[in-house]
Amino acid sequence: DAKTTQPTSMDCAEGRAANLPCNHSTISGNEYVYWYRQIHSQGPQYIIHGLKNNETNEMASLIITEDRKSSTLILPHATLRDTAVYYCIVRVRGFGNEKLTFGTGTRLTIIP
Amino acid sequence: NAGVTQTPKFRILKIGQSMTLQCTQDMNHNYMYWYRQDPGMGLKLIYYSVGAGITDKGEVPNGYNVSRSTTEDFPLRLELAAPSQTSVYFCASRWDIGSYEQYFGPGTRLTVT
């Protein structure tokens, strides 16, 4: 699985959009980009995934660059409950490849 | 649905003791996973199962054993506990090969002294 690089920490004001970047310059054509988050002491929570098109769901938007070497997770109106560690993960989807490699992620703090 | 449940929530073991961490899911998911998370670190996969009777090793399987006799349950066994196994253990499940989302349990915090 391709390696990912994320900033260690970020702050965002409550009510503003939080933009979390992820670099995955060695991504291959059949690897998906997944985002999970982990609120303090809880199990990780799936947010969104994508292959090459931009994606949006009720939680967030995922913007993937045309060359697929980087992506940005956008939380459109951050709330205090969005304070968490956010993990960007790249992996091949398919039978026999079950490993989700969680790095150290980005610690996002939402400031009142 | 209760989702993924784990017991116990906390446990302290002495070196050399053994224990079983329980994991149950009520979503009829075929895939189940065990991860460990050391302080300040990301999660590492210990073992996983793609269905009842089928298990396979992840990144860090040494010192652990698993079994999967039913779809619902995926217990993790620690034999001869060591301080290096002090960690938070998360169980997760996923419906099938076509699904993207892993559902995680609340975790078991284990200390070995």
XYZ file of N, CA, C and O in Angstrom, chain A residues 2-88:
348
model
N 0.424 2.275 -0.731
C 1.198 3.504 -0.807
C 1.284 4.169 0.563
O 0.377 4.093 1.380
N 2.384 4.882 0.775
C 2.575 5.590 2.027
C 1.879 6.945 1.944
O 1.797 7.545 0.868
N 1.397 7.442 3.083
C 0.741 8.745 3.131
C 1.483 9.658 4.085
O 2.101 9.203 5.045
N 1.421 10.970 3.818
C 2.021 11.978 4.677
C 0.964 13.006 5.018
O 0.307 13.554 4.116
N 0.790 13.256 6.326
C -0.188 14.222 6.801
C 0.476 15.153 7.809
O 1.403 14.738 8.519
N -0.015 16.402 7.909
C 0.524 17.261 8.979
C 0.182 16.674 10.342
O -0.843 16.012 10.516
N 1.040 16.925 11.299
C 0.849 16.362 12.633
C -0.379 16.945 13.317
O -1.144 16.231 13.968
N -0.587 18.246 13.168
C -1.714 18.880 13.845
C -2.196 20.095 13.071
O -1.453 20.675 12.279
N -3.468 20.442 13.310
C -4.073 21.617 12.700
C -5.126 22.163 13.637
O -5.733 21.403 14.408
N -5.365 23.474 13.564
C -6.462 24.111 14.276
C -7.438 24.673 13.266
O -7.061 25.058 12.155
N -8.711 24.766 13.669
C -9.727 25.369 12.817
C -10.770 26.020 13.720
O -11.143 25.449 14.753
N -11.232 27.191 13.322
C -12.260 27.872 14.105
C -13.613 27.203 13.890
O -13.944 26.752 12.780
N -14.374 27.123 14.952
C -15.718 26.545 14.887
C -16.558 27.281 13.854
O -16.540 28.510 13.774
N -17.270 26.519 13.032
C -18.120 27.100 11.995
C -17.432 27.294 10.662
O -18.103 27.480 9.640
N -16.110 27.258 10.653
C -15.358 27.387 9.401
C -15.140 26.020 8.784
O -15.345 24.979 9.415
N -14.692 26.025 7.523
C -14.364 24.767 6.851
C -12.973 24.304 7.290
O -12.037 25.099 7.307
N -12.881 23.049 7.631
C -11.586 22.455 7.967
C -11.091 21.694 6.748
O -11.808 20.837 6.209
N -9.878 22.014 6.303
C -9.286 21.376 5.128
C -8.060 20.576 5.565
O -7.057 21.153 5.979
N -8.146 19.269 5.470
C -7.057 18.404 5.929
C -6.365 17.793 4.719
O -6.968 17.009 3.984
N -5.073 18.104 4.529
C -4.370 17.590 3.350
C -3.731 16.231 3.613
O -3.426 15.876 4.759
N -3.522 15.506 2.527
C -2.827 14.223 2.595
C -2.028 14.050 1.308
O -2.552 14.248 0.215
N -0.764 13.700 1.474
C 0.088 13.443 0.319
C 0.260 11.943 0.151
O 0.589 11.234 1.106
N 0.030 11.453 -1.062
C 0.210 10.011 -1.373
C 0.820 9.924 -2.757
O 0.206 9.379 -3.698
N 2.042 10.417 -2.886
C 2.669 10.572 -4.199
C 2.993 9.246 -4.877
O 3.212 9.215 -6.092
N 3.042 8.149 -4.131
C 3.364 6.842 -4.739
C 2.121 5.991 -4.980
O 2.234 4.795 -5.231
N 0.970 6.594 -4.943
C -0.283 5.851 -5.118
C -0.318 5.200 -6.498
O 0.131 5.777 -7.492
N -0.846 3.993 -6.549
C -0.968 3.307 -7.839
C -2.419 3.380 -8.326
O -3.318 3.763 -7.582
N -2.624 2.990 -9.565
C -3.900 3.219 -10.226
C -5.092 2.530 -9.584
O -6.230 2.996 -9.726
N -4.865 1.422 -8.889
C -5.989 0.684 -8.307
C -6.109 0.894 -6.802
O -6.805 0.137 -6.124
N -5.440 1.893 -6.274
C -5.518 2.177 -4.839
C -6.526 3.276 -4.551
O -6.559 4.310 -5.222
N -7.360 3.023 -3.542
C -8.353 3.974 -3.096
C -7.781 4.825 -1.965
O -6.894 4.389 -1.228
N -8.350 6.010 -1.797
C -8.032 6.870 -0.663
C -9.200 6.798 0.321
O -10.354 7.025 -0.051
N -8.890 6.439 1.572
C -9.896 6.356 2.625
C -9.560 7.383 3.704
O -8.394 7.650 3.987
N -10.614 7.899 4.335
C -10.421 8.744 5.506
C -11.231 8.180 6.669
O -12.415 7.844 6.523
N -10.549 8.080 7.811
C -11.173 7.704 9.073
C -10.816 8.774 10.101
O -9.841 9.519 9.930
N -11.591 8.841 11.165
C -11.220 9.705 12.272
C -11.391 8.961 13.585
O -12.172 8.002 13.675
N -10.671 9.411 14.597
C -10.726 8.783 15.910
C -10.877 9.875 16.953
O -9.938 10.654 17.189
N -12.057 9.925 17.520
C -12.319 10.851 18.614
C -11.741 10.218 19.875
O -11.804 9.011 20.054
N -11.227 11.032 20.745
C -10.430 10.585 21.893
C -10.962 9.305 22.525
O -12.100 9.226 22.943
N -10.085 8.292 22.584
C -10.332 7.023 23.271
C -11.394 6.144 22.615
O -11.693 5.072 23.126
N -11.976 6.573 21.504
C -12.990 5.756 20.848
C -12.380 4.987 19.679
O -11.258 5.264 19.256
N -13.122 4.032 19.145
C -12.685 3.343 17.942
C -12.776 4.265 16.740
O -13.593 5.184 16.700
N -11.941 4.046 15.724
C -11.993 4.883 14.523
C -13.354 4.815 13.842
O -14.077 3.836 13.958
N -13.681 5.883 13.123
C -14.960 6.011 12.428
C -14.678 6.322 10.967
O -13.930 7.246 10.651
N -15.273 5.548 10.072
C -15.135 5.787 8.643
C -15.781 7.122 8.273
O -16.861 7.469 8.762
N -15.109 7.887 7.374
C -15.687 9.153 6.926
C -16.081 9.069 5.454
O -17.235 9.290 5.087
N -15.114 8.743 4.593
C -15.355 8.833 3.162
C -14.238 8.101 2.432
O -13.182 7.843 3.010
N -14.440 7.753 1.172
C -13.383 7.179 0.365
C -13.558 7.639 -1.081
O -14.645 8.099 -1.475
N -12.499 7.476 -1.881
C -12.589 7.817 -3.296
C -11.469 7.182 -4.080
O -10.445 6.782 -3.518
N -11.649 7.108 -5.395
C -10.623 6.559 -6.280
C -9.971 7.676 -7.088
O -8.756 7.870 -7.022
N -10.758 8.397 -7.879
C -10.198 9.533 -8.616
C -11.154 10.696 -8.738
O -10.724 11.821 -8.958
N -12.438 10.447 -8.571
C -13.397 11.549 -8.620
C -13.582 12.155 -7.237
O -13.380 11.500 -6.224
N -13.979 13.423 -7.205
C -14.311 14.036 -5.934
C -15.578 13.394 -5.390
O -16.470 13.006 -6.144
N -15.639 13.265 -4.068
C -16.760 12.610 -3.427
C -17.298 13.481 -2.302
O -16.546 14.226 -1.671
N -18.599 13.363 -2.068
C -19.241 14.083 -0.966
C -20.263 13.179 -0.311
O -20.974 12.446 -0.988
N -20.306 13.221 1.015
C -21.381 12.564 1.736
C -21.840 13.497 2.857
O -21.453 14.677 2.898
N -22.653 12.964 3.763
C -23.241 13.831 4.793
C -22.205 14.323 5.790
O -22.453 15.274 6.522
N -21.058 13.704 5.834
C -20.040 14.103 6.797
C -19.005 15.054 6.205
O -18.546 15.973 6.891
N -18.590 14.787 4.962
C -17.438 15.515 4.437
C -17.384 15.442 2.915
O -18.163 14.740 2.289
N -16.412 16.183 2.366
C -16.083 16.094 0.944
C -14.634 15.670 0.805
O -13.795 16.004 1.652
N -14.365 14.937 -0.266
C -13.008 14.484 -0.561
C -12.628 14.994 -1.938
O -13.316 14.689 -2.921
N -11.545 15.769 -1.975
C -11.039 16.301 -3.235
C -9.730 15.598 -3.555
O -8.792 15.642 -2.746
N -9.662 14.918 -4.694
C -8.450 14.205 -5.119
C -7.896 14.925 -6.334
O -8.616 15.193 -7.296
N -6.609 15.248 -6.310
C -6.002 15.949 -7.440
C -6.020 15.061 -8.686
O -6.109 13.833 -8.597
N -5.877 15.715 -9.833
C -5.988 14.980 -11.086
C -4.910 13.896 -11.215
O -5.158 12.815 -11.747
N -3.702 14.178 -10.705
C -2.633 13.174 -10.763
C -2.727 12.169 -9.618
O -1.916 11.244 -9.543
N -3.698 12.362 -8.743
C -3.972 11.469 -7.602
C -2.844 11.406 -6.589
O -2.847 10.552 -5.721
N -1.918 12.319 -6.619
C -0.811 12.268 -5.681
C -1.124 12.943 -4.361
O -0.336 12.852 -3.406
N -2.230 13.616 -4.268
C -2.623 14.213 -2.991
C -4.140 14.353 -2.950
O -4.821 14.272 -3.987
N -4.644 14.551 -1.737
C -6.084 14.728 -1.559
C -6.328 15.640 -0.367
O -5.423 15.886 0.445
N -7.549 16.151 -0.278
C -7.942 17.020 0.829
C -9.312 16.600 1.332
O -10.246 16.432 0.548
N -9.392 16.390 2.622
C -10.677 16.137 3.265
C -11.219 17.476 3.746
O -10.505 18.232 4.409
N -12.467 17.762 3.416
C -13.081 19.026 3.816
C -14.276 18.759 4.727
O -15.211 18.034 4.348
N -14.214 19.318 5.933
C -15.377 19.331 6.823
C -15.985 20.714 6.675
O -15.395 21.700 7.129
N -17.147 20.854 6.058
C -17.602 22.172 5.608
C -17.914 23.170 6.720
O -17.652 24.350 6.566
N -18.454 22.719 7.816
C -18.800 23.613 8.931
C -18.383 22.922 10.226
O -19.181 22.237 10.854
N -17.125 23.092 10.577
C -16.571 22.324 11.698
C -17.263 22.679 13.017
O -17.544 23.849 13.309
N -17.512 21.649 13.820
C -18.046 21.836 15.164
C -17.046 21.281 16.176
O -16.104 20.583 15.812
N -17.286 21.567 17.439
C -16.371 21.098 18.483
C -16.284 19.578 18.479
O -15.247 18.996 18.836
N -17.366 18.908 18.074
C -17.371 17.438 18.053
C -16.500 16.866 16.942
O -16.274 15.655 16.897
N -16.006 17.724 16.048
C -15.094 17.260 14.999
C -13.645 17.212 15.472
O -12.758 16.799 14.715
N -13.383 17.642 16.693
C -12.026 17.522 17.240
C -11.678 16.046 17.340
O -12.362 15.272 18.024
N -10.609 15.632 16.647
C -10.265 14.216 16.554
C -8.936 14.083 15.815
O -8.390 15.062 15.302
N -8.435 12.862 15.751
C -7.297 12.537 14.888
C -7.861 11.977 13.585
O -8.686 11.063 13.615
N -7.412 12.536 12.475
C -7.911 12.148 11.150
C -6.831 11.371 10.409
O -5.700 11.833 10.283
N -7.212 10.200 9.913
C -6.268 9.322 9.232
C -6.599 9.236 7.740
O -7.747 8.977 7.369
N -5.587 9.425 6.936
C -5.689 9.238 5.491
C -5.016 7.901 5.174
O -3.874 7.671 5.582
